[in-house]
PDB file of C-alpha atoms and ligand atoms in Angstrom:
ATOM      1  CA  UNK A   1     106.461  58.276  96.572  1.00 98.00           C
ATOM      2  CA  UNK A   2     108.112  58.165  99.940  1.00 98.00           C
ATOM      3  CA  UNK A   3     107.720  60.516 102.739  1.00 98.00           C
ATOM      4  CA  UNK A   4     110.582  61.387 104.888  1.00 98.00           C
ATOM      5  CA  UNK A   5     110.731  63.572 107.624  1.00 98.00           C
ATOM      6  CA  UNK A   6     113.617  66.505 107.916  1.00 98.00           C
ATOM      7  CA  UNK A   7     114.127  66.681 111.431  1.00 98.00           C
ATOM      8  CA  UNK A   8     116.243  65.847 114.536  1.00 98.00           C
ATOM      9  CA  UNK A   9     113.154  66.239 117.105  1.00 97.00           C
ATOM     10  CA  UNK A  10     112.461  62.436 118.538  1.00 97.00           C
ATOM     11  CA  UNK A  11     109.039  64.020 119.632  1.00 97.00           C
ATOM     12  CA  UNK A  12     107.765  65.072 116.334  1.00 97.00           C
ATOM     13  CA  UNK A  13     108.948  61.546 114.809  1.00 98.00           C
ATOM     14  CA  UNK A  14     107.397  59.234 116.996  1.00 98.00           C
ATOM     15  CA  UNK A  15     104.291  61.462 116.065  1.00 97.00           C
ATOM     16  CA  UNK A  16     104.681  61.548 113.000  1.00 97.00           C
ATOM     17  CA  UNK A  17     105.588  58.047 112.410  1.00 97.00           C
ATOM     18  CA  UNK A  18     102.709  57.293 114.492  1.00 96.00           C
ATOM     19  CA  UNK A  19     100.382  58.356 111.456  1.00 95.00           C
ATOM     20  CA  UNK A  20     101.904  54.751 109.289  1.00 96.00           C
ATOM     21  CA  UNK A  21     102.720  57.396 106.565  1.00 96.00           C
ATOM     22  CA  UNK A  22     106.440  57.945 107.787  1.00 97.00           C
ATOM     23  CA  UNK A  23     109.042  56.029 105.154  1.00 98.00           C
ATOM     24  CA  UNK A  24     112.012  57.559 106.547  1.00 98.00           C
ATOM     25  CA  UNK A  25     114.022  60.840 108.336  1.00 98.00           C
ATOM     26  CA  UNK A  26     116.666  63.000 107.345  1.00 98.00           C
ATOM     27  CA  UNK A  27     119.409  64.618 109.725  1.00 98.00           C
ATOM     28  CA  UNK A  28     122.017  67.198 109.624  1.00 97.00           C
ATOM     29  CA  UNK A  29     124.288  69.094 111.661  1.00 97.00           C
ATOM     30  CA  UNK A  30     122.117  72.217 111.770  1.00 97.00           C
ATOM     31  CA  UNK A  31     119.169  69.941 112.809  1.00 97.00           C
ATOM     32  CA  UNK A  32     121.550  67.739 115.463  1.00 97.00           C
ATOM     33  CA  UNK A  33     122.697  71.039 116.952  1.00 97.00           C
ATOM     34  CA  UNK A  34     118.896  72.266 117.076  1.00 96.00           C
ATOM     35  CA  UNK A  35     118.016  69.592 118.895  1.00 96.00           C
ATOM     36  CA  UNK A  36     120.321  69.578 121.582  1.00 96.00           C
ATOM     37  CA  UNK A  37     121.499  65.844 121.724  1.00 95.00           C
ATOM     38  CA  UNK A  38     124.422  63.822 121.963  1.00 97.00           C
ATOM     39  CA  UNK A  39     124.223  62.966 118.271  1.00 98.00           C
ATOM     40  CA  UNK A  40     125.212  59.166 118.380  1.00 98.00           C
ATOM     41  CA  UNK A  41     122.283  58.066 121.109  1.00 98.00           C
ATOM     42  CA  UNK A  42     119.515  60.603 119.432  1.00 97.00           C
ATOM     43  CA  UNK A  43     120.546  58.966 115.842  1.00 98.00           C
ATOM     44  CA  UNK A  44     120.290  55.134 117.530  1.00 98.00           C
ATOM     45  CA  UNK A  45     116.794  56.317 119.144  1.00 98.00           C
ATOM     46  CA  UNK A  46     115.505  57.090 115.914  1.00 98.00           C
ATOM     47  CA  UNK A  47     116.849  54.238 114.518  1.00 98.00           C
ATOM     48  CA  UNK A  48     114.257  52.382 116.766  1.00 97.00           C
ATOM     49  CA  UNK A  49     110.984  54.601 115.920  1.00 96.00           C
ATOM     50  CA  UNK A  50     111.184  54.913 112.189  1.00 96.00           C
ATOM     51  CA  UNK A  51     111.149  51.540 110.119  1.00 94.00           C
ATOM     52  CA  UNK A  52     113.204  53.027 107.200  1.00 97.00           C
ATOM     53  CA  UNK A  53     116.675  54.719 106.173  1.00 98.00           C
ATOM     54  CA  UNK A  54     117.943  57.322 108.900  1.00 98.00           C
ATOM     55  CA  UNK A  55     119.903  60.069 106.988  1.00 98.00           C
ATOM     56  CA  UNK A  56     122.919  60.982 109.417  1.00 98.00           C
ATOM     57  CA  UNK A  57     125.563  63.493 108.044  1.00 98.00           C
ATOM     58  CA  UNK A  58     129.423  62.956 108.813  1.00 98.00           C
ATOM     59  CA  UNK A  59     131.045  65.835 110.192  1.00 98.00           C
ATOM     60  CA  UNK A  60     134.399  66.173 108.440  1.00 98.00           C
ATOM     61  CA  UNK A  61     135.193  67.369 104.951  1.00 98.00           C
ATOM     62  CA  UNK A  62     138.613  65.428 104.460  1.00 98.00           C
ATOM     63  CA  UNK A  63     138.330  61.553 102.682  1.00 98.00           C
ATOM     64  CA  UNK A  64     139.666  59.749 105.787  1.00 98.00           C
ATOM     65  CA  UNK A  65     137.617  60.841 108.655  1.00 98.00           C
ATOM     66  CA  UNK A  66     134.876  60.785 106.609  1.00 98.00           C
ATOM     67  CA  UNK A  67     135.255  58.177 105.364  1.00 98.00           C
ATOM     68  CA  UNK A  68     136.013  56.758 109.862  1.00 98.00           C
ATOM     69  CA  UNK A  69     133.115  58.626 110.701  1.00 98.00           C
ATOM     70  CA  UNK A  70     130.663  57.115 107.974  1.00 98.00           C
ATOM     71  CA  UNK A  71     131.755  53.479 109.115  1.00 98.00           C
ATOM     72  CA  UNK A  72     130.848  54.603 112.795  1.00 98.00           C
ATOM     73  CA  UNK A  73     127.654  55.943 111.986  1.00 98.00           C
ATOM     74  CA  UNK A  74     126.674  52.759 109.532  1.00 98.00           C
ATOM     75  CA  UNK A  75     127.572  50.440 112.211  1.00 98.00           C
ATOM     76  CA  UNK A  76     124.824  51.676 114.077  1.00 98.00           C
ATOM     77  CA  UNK A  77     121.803  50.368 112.578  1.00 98.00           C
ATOM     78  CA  UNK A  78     121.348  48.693 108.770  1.00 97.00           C
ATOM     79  CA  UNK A  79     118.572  52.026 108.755  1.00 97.00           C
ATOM     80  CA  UNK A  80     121.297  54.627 108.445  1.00 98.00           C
ATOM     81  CA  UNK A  81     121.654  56.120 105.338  1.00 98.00           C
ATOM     82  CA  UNK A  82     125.312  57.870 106.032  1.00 98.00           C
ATOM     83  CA  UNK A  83     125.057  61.663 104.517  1.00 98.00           C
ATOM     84  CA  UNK A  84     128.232  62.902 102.725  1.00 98.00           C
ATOM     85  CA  UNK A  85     128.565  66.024 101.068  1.00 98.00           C
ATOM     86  CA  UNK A  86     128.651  66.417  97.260  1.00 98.00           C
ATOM     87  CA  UNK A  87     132.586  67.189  97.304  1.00 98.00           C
ATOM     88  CA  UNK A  88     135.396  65.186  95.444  1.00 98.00           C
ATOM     89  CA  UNK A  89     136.280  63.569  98.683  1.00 98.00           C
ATOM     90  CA  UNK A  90     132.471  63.003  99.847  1.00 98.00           C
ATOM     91  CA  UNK A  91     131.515  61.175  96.452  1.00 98.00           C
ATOM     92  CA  UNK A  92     135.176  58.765  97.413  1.00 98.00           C
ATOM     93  CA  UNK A  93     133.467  58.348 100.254  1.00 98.00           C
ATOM     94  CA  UNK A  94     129.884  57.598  99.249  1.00 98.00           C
ATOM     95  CA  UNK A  95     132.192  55.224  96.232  1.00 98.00           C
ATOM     96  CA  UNK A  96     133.471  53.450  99.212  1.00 98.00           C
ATOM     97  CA  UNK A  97     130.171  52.759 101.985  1.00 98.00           C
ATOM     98  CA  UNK A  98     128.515  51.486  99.099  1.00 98.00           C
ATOM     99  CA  UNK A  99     130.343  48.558  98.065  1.00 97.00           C
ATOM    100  CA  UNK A 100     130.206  47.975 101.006  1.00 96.00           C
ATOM    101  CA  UNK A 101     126.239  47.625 100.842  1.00 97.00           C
ATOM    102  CA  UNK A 102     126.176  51.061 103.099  1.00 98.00           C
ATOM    103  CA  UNK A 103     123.270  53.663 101.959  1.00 98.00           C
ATOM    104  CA  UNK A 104     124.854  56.452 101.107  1.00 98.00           C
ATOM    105  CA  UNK A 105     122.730  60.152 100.712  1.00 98.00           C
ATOM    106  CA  UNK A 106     124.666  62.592  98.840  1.00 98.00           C
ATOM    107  CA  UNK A 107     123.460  65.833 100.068  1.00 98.00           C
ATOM    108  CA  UNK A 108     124.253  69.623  98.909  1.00 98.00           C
ATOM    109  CA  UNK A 109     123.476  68.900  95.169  1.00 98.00           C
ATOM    110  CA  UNK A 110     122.122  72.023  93.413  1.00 98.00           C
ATOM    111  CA  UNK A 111     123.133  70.977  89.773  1.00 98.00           C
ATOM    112  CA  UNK A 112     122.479  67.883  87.324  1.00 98.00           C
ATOM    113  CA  UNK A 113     125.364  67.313  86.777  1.00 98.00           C
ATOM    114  CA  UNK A 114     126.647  66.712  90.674  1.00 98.00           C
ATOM    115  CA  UNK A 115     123.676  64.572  90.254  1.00 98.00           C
ATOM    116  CA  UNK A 116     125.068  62.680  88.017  1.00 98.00           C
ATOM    117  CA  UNK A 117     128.208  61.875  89.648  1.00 98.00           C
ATOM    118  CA  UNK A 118     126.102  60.887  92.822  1.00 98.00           C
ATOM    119  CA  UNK A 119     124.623  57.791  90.832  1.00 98.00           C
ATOM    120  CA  UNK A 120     128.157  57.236  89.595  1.00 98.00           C
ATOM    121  CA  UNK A 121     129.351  57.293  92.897  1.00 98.00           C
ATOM    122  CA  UNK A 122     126.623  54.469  93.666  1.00 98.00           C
ATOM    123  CA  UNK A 123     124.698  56.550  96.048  1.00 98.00           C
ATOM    124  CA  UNK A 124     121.416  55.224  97.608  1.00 98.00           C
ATOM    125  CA  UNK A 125     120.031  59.213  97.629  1.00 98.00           C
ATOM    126  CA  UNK A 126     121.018  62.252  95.894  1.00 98.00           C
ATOM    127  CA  UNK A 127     119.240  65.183  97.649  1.00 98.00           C
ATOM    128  CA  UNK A 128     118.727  68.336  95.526  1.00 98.00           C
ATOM    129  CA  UNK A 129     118.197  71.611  97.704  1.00 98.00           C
ATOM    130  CA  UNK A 130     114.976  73.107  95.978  1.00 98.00           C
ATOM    131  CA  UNK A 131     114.373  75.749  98.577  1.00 98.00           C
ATOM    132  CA  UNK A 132     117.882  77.133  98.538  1.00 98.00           C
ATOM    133  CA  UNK A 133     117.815  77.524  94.895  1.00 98.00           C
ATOM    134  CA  UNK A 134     114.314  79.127  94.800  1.00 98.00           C
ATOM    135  CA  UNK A 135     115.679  81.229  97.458  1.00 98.00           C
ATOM    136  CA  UNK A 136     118.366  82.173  95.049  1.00 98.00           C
ATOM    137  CA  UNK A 137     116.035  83.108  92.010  1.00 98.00           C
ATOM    138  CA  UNK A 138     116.332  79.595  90.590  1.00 98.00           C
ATOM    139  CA  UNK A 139     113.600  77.348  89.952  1.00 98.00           C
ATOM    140  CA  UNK A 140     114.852  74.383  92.257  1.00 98.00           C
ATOM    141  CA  UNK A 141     111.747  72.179  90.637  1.00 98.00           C
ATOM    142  CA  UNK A 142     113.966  72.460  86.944  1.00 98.00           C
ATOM    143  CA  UNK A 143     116.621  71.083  88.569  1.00 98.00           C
ATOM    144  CA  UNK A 144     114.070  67.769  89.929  1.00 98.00           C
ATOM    145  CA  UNK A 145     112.817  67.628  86.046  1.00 98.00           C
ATOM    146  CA  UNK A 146     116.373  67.220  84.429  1.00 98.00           C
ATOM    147  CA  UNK A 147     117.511  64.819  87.037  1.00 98.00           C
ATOM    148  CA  UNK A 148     114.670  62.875  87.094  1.00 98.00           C
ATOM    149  CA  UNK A 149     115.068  62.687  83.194  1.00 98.00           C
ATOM    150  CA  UNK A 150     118.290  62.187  83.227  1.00 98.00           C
ATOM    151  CA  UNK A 151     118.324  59.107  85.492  1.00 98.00           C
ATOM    152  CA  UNK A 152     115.709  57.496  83.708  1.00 97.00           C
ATOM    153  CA  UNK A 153     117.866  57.341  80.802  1.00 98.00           C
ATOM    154  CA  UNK A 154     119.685  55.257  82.237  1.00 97.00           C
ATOM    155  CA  UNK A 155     118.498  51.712  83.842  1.00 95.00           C
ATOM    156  CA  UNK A 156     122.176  51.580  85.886  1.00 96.00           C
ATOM    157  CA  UNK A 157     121.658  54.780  87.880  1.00 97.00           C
ATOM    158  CA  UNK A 158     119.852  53.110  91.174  1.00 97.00           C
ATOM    159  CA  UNK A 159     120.174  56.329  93.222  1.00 98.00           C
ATOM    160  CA  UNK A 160     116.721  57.691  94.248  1.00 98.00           C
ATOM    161  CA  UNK A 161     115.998  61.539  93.792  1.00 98.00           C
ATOM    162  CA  UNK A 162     115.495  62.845  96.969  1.00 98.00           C
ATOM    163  CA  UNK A 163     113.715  66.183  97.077  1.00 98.00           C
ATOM    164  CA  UNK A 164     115.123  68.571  99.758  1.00 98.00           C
ATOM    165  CA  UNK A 165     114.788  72.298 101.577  1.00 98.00           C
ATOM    166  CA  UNK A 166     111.673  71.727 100.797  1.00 98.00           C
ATOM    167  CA  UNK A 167     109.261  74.645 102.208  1.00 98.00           C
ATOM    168  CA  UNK A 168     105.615  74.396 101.284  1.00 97.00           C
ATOM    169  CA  UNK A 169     103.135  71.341  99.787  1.00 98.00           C
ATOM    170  CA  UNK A 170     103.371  72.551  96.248  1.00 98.00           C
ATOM    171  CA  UNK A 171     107.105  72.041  96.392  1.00 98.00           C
ATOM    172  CA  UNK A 172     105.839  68.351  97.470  1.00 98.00           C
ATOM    173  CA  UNK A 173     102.991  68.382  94.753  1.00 98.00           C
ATOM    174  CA  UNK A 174     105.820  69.147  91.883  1.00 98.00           C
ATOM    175  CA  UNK A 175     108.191  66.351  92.953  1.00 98.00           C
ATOM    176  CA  UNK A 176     105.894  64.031  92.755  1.00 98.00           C
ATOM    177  CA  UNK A 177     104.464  64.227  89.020  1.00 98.00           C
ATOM    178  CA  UNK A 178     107.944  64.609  88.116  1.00 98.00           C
ATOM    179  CA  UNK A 179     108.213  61.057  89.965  1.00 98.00           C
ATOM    180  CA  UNK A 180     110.764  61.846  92.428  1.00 98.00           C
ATOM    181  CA  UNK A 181     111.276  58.903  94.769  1.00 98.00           C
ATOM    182  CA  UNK A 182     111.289  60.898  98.154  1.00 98.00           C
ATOM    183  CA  UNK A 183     110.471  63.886  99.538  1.00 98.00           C
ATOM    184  CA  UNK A 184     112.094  65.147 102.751  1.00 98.00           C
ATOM    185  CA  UNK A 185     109.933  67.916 104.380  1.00 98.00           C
ATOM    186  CA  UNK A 186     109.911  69.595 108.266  1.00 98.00           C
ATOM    187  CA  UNK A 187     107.280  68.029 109.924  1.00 98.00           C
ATOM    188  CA  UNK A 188     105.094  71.426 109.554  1.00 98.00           C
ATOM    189  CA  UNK A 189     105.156  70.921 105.958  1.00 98.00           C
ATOM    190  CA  UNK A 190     103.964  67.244 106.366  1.00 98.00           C
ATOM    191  CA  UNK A 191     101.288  68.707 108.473  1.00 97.00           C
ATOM    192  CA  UNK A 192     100.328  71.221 105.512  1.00 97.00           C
ATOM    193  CA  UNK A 193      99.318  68.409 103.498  1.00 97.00           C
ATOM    194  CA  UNK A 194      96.584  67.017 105.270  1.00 95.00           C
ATOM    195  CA  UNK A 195      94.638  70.462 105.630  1.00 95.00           C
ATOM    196  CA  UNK A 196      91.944  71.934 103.129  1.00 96.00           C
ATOM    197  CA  UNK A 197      89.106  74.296 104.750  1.00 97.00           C
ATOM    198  CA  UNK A 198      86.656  72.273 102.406  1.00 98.00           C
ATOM    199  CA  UNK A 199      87.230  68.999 104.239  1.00 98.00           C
ATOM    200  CA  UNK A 200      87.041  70.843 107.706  1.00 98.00           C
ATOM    201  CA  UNK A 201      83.525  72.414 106.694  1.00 98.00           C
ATOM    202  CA  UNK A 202      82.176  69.261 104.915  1.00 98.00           C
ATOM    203  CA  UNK A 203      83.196  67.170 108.230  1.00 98.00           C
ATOM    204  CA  UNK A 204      81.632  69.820 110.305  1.00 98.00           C
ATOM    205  CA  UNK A 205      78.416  69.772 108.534  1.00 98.00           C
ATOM    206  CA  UNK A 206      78.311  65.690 108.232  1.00 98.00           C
ATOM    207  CA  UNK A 207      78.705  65.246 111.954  1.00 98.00           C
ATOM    208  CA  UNK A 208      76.350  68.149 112.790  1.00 98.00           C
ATOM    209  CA  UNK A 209      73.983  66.081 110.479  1.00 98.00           C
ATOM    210  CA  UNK A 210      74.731  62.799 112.121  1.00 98.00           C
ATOM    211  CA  UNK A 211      73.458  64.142 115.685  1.00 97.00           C
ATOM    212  CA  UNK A 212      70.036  64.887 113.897  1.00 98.00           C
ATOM    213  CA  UNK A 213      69.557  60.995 113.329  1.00 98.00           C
ATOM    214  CA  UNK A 214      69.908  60.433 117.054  1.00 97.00           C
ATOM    215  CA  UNK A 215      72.057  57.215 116.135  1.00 97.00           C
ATOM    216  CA  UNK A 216      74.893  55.990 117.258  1.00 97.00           C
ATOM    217  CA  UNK A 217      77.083  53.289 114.908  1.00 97.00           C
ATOM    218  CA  UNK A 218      78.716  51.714 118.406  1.00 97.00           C
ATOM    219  CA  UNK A 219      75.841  50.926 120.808  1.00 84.00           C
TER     220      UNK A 219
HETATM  221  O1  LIG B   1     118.203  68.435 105.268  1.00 68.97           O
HETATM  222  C1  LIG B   1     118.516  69.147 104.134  1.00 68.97           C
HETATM  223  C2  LIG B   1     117.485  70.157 103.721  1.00 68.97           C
HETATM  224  O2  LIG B   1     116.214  69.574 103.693  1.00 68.97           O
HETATM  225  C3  LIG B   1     117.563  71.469 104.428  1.00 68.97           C
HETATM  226  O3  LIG B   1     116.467  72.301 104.168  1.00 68.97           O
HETATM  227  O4  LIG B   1     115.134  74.322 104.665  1.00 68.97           O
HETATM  228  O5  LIG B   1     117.477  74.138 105.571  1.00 68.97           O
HETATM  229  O6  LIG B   1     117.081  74.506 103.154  1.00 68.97           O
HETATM  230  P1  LIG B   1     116.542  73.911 104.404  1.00 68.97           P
END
């Protein structure tokens, strides 16, 4: 399963990429306008820490400056993923950038069915919201199971189910035994997953041990 980060912060992706267990980040505008860059340069930076797809989202909702802006982003790096809404003219678009041998991440996709038209539309990613829809009273994890089943049905979909809004480590845990290919979590949910109070106590009574030997393993 591969880890992506969901932020815009340069600083918390050179950290966290500095851990080897970064595959990839995701963008978008509310992210962009968080961080407080010109979007183009802080996209290219990140480009240059993280050796894997860079989700950045177009801007406009109509098919031809989309469809501009997608082209300008791609030509960036061979990272960038180019993140189009899951609209009528965002799957032309997606349709398009991939032919062209452009990743495409269809974002926005609460249903199956918009799923489905993602991998029709020859998308790289398809990222179902879970968070919104838990945060709505549905169960956003469902909606991972049926498109994860659904895809596997068929040996032509390519498009990898990326998990997204995601909010805590079980949200992570799910996705992956329903084999989803990516999770995209804040960087304080990757942070989440390394913690358990058992490993903290066990480490703290090993090394309290270790100082009884009076050895040292570099002399
Ligand atoms: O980047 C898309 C998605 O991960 C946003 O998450 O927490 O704003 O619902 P959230």
């Amino acid at each position: 399963m591969k880890f992506f980060v969901d932020t815009a912060d340069l600083q918390e992706i050179r950290d966290l990429a500095a851990t080897g267990l970064l595959d990839g980040v995701t963008t978008n505008p509310s992210l962009v306008a968080k961080a407080g860059r010109n979007f183009l340069e802080l996209v290219a930076e990140i480009c240059q820490v993280v050796d894997g797809p860079v989700s950045a989202e177009v801007a406009a909702t109509d098919f031809p400056t989309m469809l501009a802006e997608g082209q300008k982003l791609a030509a960036i790096s061979p990272r960038i993923a180019v993140k189009v809404p899951l609209t009528p003219a965002g799957l032309k678009v997606c349709k398009h950038l991939s032919a062209n041998g452009t990743m495409v991440n269809v974002t926005l996709c609460f249903s199956a069915a918009q799923a489905i038209l993602a991998a029709k539309a020859g998308a790289a990613f398809v990222s179902p919201f879970v968070g919104r829809l838990d945060d709505v009273g549905t169960d956003g994890m469902a909606l991972i199971a049926d498109i994860c089943q659904i895809y596997s049905r068929y040996p032509s979909f390519t498009t990898e189910v990326l998990v997204a809004s995601v909010r805590h480590p079980m949200h992570l845990v799910a996705a992956a035994k329903l084999g989803a290919h990516v999770a995209t979590m804040p960087p304080s949910v990757i942070r989440l997953l390394f913690g358990h109070p058992l490993t903290d106590k066990g480490l703290a009574q090993f090394v309290a041990d270790w100082q009884k030997t009076g050895q040292a393993i570099l002399s």
